XYZ file of C-alpha atoms in Angstrom:
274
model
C 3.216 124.663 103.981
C 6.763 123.854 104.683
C 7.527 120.571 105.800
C 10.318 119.307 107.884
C 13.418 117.697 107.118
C 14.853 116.372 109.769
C 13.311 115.220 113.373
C 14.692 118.677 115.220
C 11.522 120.866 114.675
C 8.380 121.853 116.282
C 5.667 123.589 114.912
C 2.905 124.239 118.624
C 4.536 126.566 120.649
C 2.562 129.427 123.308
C 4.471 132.680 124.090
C 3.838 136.086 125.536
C 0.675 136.263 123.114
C -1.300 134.411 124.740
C -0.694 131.420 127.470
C 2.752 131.325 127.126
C 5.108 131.815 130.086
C 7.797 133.810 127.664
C 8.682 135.825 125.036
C 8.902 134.588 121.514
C 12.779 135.757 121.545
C 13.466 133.533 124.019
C 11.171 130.518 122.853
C 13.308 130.902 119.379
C 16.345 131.216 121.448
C 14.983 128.017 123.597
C 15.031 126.423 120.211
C 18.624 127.083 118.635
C 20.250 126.128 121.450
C 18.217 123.065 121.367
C 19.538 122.303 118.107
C 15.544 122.916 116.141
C 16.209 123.628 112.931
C 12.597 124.801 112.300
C 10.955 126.448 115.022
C 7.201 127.758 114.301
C 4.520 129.852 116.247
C 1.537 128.940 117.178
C -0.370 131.696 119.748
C -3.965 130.616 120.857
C -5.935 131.948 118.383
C -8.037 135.668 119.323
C -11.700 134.094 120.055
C -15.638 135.653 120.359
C -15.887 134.041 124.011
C -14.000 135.400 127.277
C -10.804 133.485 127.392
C -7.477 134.528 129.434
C -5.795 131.595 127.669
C -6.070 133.199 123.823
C -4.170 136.197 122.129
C -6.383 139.586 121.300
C -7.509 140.478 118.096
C -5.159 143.717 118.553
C -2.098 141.801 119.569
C -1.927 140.027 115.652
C -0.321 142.573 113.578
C 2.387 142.807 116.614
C 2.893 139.040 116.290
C 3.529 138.999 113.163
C 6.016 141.904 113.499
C 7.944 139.763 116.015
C 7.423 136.383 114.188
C 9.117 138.427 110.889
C 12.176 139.744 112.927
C 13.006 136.503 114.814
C 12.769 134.882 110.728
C 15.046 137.256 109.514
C 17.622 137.003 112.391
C 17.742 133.318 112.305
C 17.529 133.241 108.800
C 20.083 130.616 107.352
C 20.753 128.806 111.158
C 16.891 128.147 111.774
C 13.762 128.999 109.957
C 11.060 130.492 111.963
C 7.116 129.623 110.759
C 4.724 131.688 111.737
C 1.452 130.333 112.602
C -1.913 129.967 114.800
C -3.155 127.158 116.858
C -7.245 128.567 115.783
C -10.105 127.558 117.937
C -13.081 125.973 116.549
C -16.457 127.002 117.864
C -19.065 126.852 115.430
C -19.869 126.811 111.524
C -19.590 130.527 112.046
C -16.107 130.601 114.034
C -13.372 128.465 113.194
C -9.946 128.384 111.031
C -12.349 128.537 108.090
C -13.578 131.937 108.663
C -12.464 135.069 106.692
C -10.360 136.544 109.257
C -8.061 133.807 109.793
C -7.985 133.318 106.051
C -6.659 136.482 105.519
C -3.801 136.428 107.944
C -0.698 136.029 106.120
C 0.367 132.358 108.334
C 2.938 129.947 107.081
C 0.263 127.311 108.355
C -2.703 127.030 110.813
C -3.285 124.533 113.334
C -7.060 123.566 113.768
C -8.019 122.476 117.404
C -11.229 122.181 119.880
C -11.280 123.367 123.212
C -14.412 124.731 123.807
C -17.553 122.536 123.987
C -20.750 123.401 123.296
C -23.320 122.406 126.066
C -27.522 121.888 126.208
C -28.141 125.759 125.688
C -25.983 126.289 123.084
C -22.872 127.900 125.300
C -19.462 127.130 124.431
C -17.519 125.789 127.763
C -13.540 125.315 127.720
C -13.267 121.853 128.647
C -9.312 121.833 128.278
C -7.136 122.634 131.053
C -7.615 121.834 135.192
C -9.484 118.794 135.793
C -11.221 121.039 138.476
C -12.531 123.425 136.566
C -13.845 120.701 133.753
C -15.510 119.089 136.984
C -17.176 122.452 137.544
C -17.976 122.467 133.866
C -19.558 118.918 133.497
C -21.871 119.299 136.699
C -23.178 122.459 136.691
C -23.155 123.529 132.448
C -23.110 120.125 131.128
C -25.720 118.405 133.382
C -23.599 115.539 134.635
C -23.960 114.226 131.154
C -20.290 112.901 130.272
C -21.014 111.210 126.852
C -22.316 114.228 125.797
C -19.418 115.885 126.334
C -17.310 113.508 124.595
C -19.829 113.368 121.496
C -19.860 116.892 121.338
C -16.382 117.766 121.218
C -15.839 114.960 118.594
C -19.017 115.820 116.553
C -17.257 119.888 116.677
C -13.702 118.398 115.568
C -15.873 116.650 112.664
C -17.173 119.683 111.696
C -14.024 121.714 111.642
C -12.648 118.866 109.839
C -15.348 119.417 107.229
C -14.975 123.094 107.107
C -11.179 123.021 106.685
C -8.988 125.981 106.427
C -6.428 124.520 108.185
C -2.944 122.739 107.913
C -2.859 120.713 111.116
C -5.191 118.899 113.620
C -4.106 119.491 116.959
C -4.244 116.924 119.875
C -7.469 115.872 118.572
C -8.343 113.712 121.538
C -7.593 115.808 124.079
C -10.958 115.711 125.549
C -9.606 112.126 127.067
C -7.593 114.317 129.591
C -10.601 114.829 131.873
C -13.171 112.696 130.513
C -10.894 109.813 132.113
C -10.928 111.252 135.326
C -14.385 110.831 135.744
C -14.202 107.615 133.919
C -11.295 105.832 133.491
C -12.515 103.440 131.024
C -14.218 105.577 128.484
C -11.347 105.237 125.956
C -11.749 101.575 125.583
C -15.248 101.300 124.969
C -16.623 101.035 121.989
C -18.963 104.371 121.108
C -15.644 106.079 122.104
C -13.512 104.679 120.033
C -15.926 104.362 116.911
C -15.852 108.553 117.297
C -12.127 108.397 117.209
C -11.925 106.422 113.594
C -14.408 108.800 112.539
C -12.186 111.429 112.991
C -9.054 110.312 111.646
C -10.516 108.825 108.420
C -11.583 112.603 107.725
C -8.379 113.411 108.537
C -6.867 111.203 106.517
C -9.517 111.654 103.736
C -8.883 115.710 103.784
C -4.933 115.264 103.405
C -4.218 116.700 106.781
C -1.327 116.826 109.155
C -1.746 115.025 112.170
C -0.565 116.032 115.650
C 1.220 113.802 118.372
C 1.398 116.233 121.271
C 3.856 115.800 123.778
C 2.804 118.565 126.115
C 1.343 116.366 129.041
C 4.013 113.533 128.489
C 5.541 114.604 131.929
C 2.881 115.251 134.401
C 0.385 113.189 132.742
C 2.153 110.187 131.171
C 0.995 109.855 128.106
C 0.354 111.682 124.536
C -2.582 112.928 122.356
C -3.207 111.004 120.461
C -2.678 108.546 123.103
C -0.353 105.855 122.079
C -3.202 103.389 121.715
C -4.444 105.390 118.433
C -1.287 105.630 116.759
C -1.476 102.680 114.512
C -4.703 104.114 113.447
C -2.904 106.703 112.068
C -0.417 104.881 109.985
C -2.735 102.030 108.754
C -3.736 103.821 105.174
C 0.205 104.250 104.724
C 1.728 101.021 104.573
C 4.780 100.316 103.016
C 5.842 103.938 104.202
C 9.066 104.478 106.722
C 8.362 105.711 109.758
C 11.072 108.634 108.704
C 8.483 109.679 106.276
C 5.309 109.534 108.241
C 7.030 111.457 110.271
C 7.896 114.108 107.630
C 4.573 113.945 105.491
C 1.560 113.075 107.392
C 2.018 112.912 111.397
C 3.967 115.896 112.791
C 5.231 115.686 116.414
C 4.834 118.450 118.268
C 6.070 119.674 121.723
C 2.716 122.333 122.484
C 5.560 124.024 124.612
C 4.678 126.896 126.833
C 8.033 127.806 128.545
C 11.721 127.461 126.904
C 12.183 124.385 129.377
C 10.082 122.505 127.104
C 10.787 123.225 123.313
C 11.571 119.424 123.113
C 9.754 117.876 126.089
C 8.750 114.566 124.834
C 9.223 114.933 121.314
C 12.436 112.228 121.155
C 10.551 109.518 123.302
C 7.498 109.621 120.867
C 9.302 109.445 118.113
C 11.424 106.589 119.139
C 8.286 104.686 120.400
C 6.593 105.657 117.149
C 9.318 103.986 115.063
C 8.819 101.361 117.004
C 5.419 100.387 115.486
């Protein structure tokens, strides 16, 4: 996988292919004018559930196409990465699987957004707080901290089954789950399920994602800010120049050219910080 080498890149974007609210020419456009000097691709994955959010399984070869153009007409100004943000669902669905093996991706970004409830049905628990509401009452029973332990028990699995470059926003289930209780990332079950992850994470020698996505209408990042010395605790002595090249990747999830950047420059600033 190629890494960056300077703080102007990206590597979560959405487009036409799935819930994107543009065209990859003008997302790469977006980008350059931005000043990005690596720019990569990353559609919602195709999926075996019903999901208006994620690309079809015909749509990949004519993704790729695209992906291949936009790299060649950039070629020497910015370099274009073409890649998949894949959903995990089960042992049997996931980045691991055959078919996303066999795509030819500059890397693959490994992320849970559909949770598994009581009967065994996989409920997308990213997304409108109403809808999750919806979700937790009438699929989920009520039951919160199952939620919670499910999602993170799935990302431990996908973790486990690997096939994948990056971990993506890997506590985004705190998004809702903190609507319905706003203390549930300080206690201590919570948190223990957090450490679990990132010591696999660590342990497996993958990249991982600060998101930036919600840092305008929600405030905050995923990881949240809280977590982030977590992250660099196995790696001291390192700069925070290098961390940011070689183990924690900060990415912009951006889903309209407005946004190639949104965030990205604050958390990397308040990252240095630490």
């Amino acid at each position: 996988m190629i890494l960056p080498d300077s703080e102007l890149y990206n590597y979560h974007s959405h487009t036409q292919f799935c819930d994107g609210r543009a065209s990859m020419e003008d997302m790469a456009s977006a980008a350059f004018k931005c000043g990005m000097g690596l720019w990569g691709f990353s559609p919602h994955s195709p999926i075996v559930v019903e999901s208006k959010c994620n690309m079809a399984y015909e749509d990949v070869p004519k993704y790729l196409e695209e992906a291949d153009r936009l790299h060649d007409f950039y070629d020497g100004k910015m370099k274009i990465l073409k890649g998949m943000e894949i959903d995990f669902l089960s042992t049997d669905f996931g980045p691991h699987i055959d078919y996303f093996q066999k795509i030819p991706l500059d890397f693959r970004i490994g992320s849970v957004h559909f949770v598994t409830n009581q009967s065994g049905i996989p409920l997308d628990c990213d997304g409108r707080f109403e809808r999750f509401a919806m979700y937790l009452k009438d699929g989920f029973n009520g039951d919160l901290r199952y939620v919670v332990e499910k999602f993170y028990e799935q990302e431990l699995t996908m973790i486990e089954r690997g096939g994948f470059n990056i971990l993506g926003h890997f506590d985004k289930i705190a998004a809702n789950a903190s609507l319905v209780d706003p203390s549930i990332e300080h206690q201590g079950w919570y948190q223990a399920l957090v450490d679990d992850v990132i010591r696999n994470a660590k342990d497996n020698g993958l990249l991982i994602e600060i998101n930036t996505k919600s840092s305008l209408d929600k405030k905050r990042f995923f990881p949240s800010t809280e977590i982030w010395k977590s992250l660099i605790d196995h790696k001291k002595g390192e700069t925070a120049h290098s961390l940011l090249h070689q183990s924690i990747l900060v990415n912009s999830d951006a889903h309209d050219p407005e946004k190639v950047n949104l965030g990205r420059m604050e958390a990397i600033e308040a990252f240095k910080k630490l």
